[in-house]
XYZ file of C-alpha atoms in Angstrom:
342
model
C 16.717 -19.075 -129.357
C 18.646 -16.328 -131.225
C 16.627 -13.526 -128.736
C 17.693 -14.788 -125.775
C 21.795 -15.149 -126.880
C 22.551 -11.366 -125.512
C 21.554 -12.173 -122.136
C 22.979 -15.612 -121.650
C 25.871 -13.893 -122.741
C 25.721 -11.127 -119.942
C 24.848 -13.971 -117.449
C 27.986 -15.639 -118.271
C 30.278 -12.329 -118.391
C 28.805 -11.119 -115.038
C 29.718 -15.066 -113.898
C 33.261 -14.717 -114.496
C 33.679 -11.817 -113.188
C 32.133 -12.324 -109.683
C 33.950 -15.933 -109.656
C 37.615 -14.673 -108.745
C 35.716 -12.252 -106.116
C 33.472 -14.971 -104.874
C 36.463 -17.007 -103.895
C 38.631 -14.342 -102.694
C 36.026 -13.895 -99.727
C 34.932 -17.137 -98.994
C 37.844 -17.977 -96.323
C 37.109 -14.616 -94.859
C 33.163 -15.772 -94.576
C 34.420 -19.385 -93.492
C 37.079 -17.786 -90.742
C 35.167 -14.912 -89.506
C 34.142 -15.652 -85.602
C 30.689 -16.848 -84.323
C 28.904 -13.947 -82.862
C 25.451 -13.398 -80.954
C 23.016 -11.969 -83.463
C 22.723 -7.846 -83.686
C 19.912 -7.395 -81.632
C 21.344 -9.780 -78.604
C 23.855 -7.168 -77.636
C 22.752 -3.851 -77.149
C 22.638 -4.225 -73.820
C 24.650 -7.202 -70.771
C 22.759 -10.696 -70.945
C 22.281 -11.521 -66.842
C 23.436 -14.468 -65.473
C 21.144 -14.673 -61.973
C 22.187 -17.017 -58.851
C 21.194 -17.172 -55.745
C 23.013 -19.522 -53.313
C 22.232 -20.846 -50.146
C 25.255 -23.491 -50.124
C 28.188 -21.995 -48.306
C 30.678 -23.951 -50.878
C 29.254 -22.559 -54.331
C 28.590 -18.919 -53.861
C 29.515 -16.251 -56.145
C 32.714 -16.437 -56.684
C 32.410 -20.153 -57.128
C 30.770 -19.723 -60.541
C 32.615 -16.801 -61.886
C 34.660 -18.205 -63.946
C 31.380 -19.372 -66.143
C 30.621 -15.354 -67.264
C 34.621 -14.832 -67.599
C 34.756 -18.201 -69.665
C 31.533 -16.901 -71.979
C 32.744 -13.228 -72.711
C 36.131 -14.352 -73.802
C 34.193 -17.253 -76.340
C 31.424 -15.320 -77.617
C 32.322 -12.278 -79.608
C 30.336 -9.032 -79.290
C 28.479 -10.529 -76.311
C 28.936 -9.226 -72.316
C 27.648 -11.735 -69.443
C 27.180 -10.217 -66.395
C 26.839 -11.726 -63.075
C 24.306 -10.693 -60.360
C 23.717 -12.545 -57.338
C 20.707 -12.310 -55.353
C 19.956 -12.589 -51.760
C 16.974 -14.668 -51.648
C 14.665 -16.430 -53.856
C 11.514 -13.760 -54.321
C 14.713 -11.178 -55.179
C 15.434 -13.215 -57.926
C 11.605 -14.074 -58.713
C 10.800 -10.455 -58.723
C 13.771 -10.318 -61.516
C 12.104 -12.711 -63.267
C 8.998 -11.562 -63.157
C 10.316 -8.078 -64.856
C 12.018 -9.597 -67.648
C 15.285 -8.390 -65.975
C 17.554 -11.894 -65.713
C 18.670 -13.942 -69.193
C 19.965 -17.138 -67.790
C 19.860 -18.425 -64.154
C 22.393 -20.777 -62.215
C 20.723 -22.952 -59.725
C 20.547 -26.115 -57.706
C 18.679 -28.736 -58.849
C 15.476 -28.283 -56.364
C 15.699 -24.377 -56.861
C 15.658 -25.224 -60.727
C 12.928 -27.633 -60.376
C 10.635 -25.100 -58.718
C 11.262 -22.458 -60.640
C 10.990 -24.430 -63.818
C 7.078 -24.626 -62.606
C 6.902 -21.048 -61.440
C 8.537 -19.205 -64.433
C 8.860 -21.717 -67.098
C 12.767 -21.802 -67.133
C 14.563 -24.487 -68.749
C 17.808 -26.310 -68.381
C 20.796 -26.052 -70.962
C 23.521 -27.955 -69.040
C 24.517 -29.684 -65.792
C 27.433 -28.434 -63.721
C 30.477 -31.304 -63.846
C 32.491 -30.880 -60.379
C 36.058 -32.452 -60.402
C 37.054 -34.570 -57.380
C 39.289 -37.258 -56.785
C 40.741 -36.508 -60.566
C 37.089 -37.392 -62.025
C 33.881 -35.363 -63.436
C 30.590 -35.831 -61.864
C 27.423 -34.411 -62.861
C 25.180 -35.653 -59.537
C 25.528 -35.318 -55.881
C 24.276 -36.395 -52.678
C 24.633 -35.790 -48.985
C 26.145 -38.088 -46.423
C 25.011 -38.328 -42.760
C 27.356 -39.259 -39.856
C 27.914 -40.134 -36.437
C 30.975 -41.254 -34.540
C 32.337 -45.435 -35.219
C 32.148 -45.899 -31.471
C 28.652 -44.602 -31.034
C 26.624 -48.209 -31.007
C 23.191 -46.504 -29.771
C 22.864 -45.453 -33.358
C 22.798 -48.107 -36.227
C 19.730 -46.781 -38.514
C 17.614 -43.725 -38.959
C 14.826 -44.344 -36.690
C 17.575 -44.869 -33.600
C 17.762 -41.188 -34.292
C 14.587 -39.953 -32.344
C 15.210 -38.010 -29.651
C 18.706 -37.726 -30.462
C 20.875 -34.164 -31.936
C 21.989 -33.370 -36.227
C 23.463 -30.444 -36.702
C 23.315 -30.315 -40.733
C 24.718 -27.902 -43.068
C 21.936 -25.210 -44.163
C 18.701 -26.307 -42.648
C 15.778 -25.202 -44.575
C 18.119 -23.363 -47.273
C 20.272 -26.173 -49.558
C 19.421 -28.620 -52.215
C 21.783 -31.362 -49.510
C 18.981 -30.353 -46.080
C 15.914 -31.339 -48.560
C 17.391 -35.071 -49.807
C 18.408 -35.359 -46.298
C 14.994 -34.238 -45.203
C 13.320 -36.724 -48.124
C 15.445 -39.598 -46.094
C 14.424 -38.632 -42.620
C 10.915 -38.670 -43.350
C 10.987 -42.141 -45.161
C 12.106 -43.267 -41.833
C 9.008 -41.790 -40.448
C 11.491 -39.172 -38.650
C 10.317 -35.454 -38.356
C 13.498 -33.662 -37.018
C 12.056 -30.441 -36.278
C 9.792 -32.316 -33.751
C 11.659 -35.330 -33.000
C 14.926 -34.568 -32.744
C 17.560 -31.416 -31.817
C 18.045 -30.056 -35.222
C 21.207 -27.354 -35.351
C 22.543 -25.505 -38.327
C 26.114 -24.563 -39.559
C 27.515 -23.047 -43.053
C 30.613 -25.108 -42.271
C 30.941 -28.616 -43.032
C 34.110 -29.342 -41.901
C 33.096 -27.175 -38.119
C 30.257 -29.879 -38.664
C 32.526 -32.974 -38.991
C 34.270 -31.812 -35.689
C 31.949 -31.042 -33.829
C 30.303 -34.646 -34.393
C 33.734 -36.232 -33.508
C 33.855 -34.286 -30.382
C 30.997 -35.155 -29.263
C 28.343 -31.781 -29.351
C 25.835 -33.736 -31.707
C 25.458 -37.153 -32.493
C 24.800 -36.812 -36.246
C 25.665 -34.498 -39.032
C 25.287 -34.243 -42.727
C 26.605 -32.677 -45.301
C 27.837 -32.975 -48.829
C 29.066 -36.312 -50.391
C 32.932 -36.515 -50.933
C 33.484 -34.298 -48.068
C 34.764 -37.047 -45.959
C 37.626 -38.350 -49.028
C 38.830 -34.265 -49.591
C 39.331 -33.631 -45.948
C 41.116 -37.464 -45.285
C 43.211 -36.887 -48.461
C 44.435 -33.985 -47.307
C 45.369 -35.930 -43.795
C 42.734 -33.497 -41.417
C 40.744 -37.032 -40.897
C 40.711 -40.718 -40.743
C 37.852 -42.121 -42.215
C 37.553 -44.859 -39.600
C 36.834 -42.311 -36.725
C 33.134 -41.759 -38.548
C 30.518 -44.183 -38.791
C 28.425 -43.751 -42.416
C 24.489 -43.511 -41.281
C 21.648 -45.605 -43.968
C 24.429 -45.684 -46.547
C 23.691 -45.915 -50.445
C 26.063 -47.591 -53.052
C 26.135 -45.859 -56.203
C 28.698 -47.462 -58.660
C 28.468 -44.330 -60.224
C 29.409 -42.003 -57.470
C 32.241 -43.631 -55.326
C 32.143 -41.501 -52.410
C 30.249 -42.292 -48.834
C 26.404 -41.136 -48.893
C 23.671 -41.817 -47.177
C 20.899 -40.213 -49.701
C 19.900 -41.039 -53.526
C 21.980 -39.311 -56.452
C 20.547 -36.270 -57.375
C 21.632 -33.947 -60.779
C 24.033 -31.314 -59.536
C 23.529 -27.248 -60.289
C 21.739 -26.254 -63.391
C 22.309 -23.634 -66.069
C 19.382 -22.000 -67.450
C 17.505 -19.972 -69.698
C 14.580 -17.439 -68.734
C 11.355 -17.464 -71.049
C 12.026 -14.515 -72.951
C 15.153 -15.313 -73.725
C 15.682 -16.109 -77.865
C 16.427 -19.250 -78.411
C 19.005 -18.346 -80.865
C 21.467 -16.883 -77.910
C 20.696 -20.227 -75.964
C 21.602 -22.457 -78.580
C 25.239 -20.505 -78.327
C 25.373 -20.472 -75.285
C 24.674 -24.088 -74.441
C 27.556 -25.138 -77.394
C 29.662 -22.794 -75.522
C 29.609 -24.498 -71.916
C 29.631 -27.911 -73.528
C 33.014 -26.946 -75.023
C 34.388 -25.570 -71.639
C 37.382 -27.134 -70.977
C 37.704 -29.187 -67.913
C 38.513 -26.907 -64.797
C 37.625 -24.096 -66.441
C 40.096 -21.376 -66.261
C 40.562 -21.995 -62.756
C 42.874 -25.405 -61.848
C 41.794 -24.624 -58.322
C 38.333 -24.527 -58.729
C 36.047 -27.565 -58.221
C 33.891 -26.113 -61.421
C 35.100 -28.438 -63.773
C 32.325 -27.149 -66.739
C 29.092 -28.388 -67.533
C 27.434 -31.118 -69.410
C 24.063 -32.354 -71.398
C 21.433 -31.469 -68.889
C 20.885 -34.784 -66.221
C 17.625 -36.702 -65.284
C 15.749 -34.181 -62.362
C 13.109 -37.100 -62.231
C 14.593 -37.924 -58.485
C 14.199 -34.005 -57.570
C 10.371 -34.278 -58.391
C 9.736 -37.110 -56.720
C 11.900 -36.165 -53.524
C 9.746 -32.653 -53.527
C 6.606 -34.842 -53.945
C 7.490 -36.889 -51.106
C 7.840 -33.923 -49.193
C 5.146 -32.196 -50.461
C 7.217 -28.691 -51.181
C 6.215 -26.327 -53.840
C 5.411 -26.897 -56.429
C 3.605 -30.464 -54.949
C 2.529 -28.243 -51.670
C -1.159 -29.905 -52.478
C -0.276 -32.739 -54.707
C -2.607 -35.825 -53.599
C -5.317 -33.539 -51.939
C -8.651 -32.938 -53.501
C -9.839 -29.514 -52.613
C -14.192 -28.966 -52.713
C -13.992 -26.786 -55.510
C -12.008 -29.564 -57.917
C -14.953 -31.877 -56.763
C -17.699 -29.593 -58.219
C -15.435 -28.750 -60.991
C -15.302 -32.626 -62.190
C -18.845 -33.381 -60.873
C -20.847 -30.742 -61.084
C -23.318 -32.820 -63.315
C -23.462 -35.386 -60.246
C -23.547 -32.680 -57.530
C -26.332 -30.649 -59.495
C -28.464 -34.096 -59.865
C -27.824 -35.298 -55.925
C -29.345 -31.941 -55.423
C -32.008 -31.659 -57.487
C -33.340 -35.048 -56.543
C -33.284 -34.534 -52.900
C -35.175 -30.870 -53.798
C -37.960 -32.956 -55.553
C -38.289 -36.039 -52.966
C -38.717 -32.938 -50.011
């Protein structure tokens, strides 16, 4: 309608003249770098570990923060490491830790404790391939016929790398105990933070079994410090998978995680920034080859359901008060009857 001609008019003048400034800052829009939203950095997101395994400790994983603050712009990853497990829980509990790096039965506990949840799988390089999963090989000496299979092990001596403190001592543990074997009773049970001191000392004679970490064995023969045929492989597993000697199930390897309170906007970053990390890392010396989709920790709960470790301390046993809980109908009737036949 005639009315309405001034302002279509104005529409289309104000049109052309944002168009030529419209297209003059798209590629600026288009080219300008990802960053974390405004309220993510005022202050250092916290990456938390704590490590029991002598071969991934701190420094190990440093080049993960170094990798994120040169990716993500206007962010700052900090590392803290913690000396034990309620350390870092107490962290947790305070809202003081963003994102946590852990082994896969650390993760799977605290997953249950402090709802955390998995954003990738570390990929270790060995033997010039990526592997997400682990496992643990146990070994005694080739000429050492008294022991062919796990139960010969009673009453005999394992010294095994971090007793009571790695994710490799539990899936060993999970094994020993299918074989109806409990090595803190049954057998001399040793511990060392060295594997190779452990491979030695088996060869020489001091214990009759060790175990420590799959593909152990191929790194130290590669590099000509053993020959493969002095070692005998104890209750060995083929994974087609996973080419190197072990005696346990595959297992996912260390996890990257977020804390509860942590937005899921900075995760979502995060996650698409270790899934681009190129392999190796920064590091060509490192075994941290990056990280991956998150793996399948289905064999961690069953291994810590097997042995009955938090957070399946009590799974199987019905305690009184779940009985009255679920049949307190029943109970109260048993009891009123025998009230009224007295």
């Amino acid at each position: 309608p005639p009315k309405r001609r001034p302002l279509n008019t104005l529409a289309a003048l104000g049109f052309l003249l944002a168009a030529p400034l419209a297209s003059a800052t798209a590629p600026c829009v288009a080219l300008a770098p990802a960053s974390l939203p405004s309220y993510a950095v005022k202050q250092d997101l916290v990456i938390g570990i704590y490590s029991a395994d002598p071969l991934k400790n701190a420094a190990y994983w440093q080049v993960t923060p170094e990798y994120l603050n040169q990716q993500i712009v206007g962010a700052r990853f900090v590392f803290k490491n913690f000396e034990s497990i309620p350390l870092l829980e107490q962290a947790l509990k305070k809202g003081q830790v963003d994102f946590l790096i852990n082994d896969a039965i650390s993760y799977t506990r605290l997953e249950a404790r402090w709802g955390i949840s998995r954003l990738a799988t570390h990929l270790e390089y060995r033997k010039n391939s990526l592997y997400s999963f682990a496992a643990a090989t146990m070994i005694t000496r080739a000429n050492d016929d008294r022991i062919q299979v796990l139960s010969d092990l009673r009453n005999r001596t394992m010294i095994a790398l971090g007793v009571n403190r790695t994710d490799l001592w539990w899936v060993v543990l999970g094994e020993l105990k299918k074989a109806g074997l409990d090595p803190f009773r049954d057998m001399g049970l040793h511990s060392d933070d060295n594997p190779e001191r452990i491979v030695n000392l088996v060869l020489e004679g001091k214990f009759d079994v060790g175990a420590l970490p799959a593909g152990l064995l191929e790194q130290l023969a590669s590099s000509h410090r053993l020959r493969l045929d002095q070692l005998k492989i104890l209750h060995p597993y083929k994974h087609p998978e996973f080419p190197f000697r072990s005696s346990t199930p595959l297992y996912p390897n260390w996890t990257f995680s977020k804390t509860r309170h942590t937005p899921d906007k900075i995760a979502k970053q995060v996650t698409l920034t270790l899934l681009n990390m190129p392999d190796r890392g920064q590091n060509p010396n490192s075994a941290l080859a990056g990280w991956t989709a998150p793996g399948d920790y289905s064999s961690v709960h069953t291994l810590l359901r097997n042995l009955k470790i938090d957070p399946y301390e009590n799974y199987g046993q019905i305690t009184p008060s779940e009985v009255l809980s679920h049949y307190w109908a029943w109970s109260l009737g048993i009891v009123l009857g025998s009230l009224i036949l007295l």
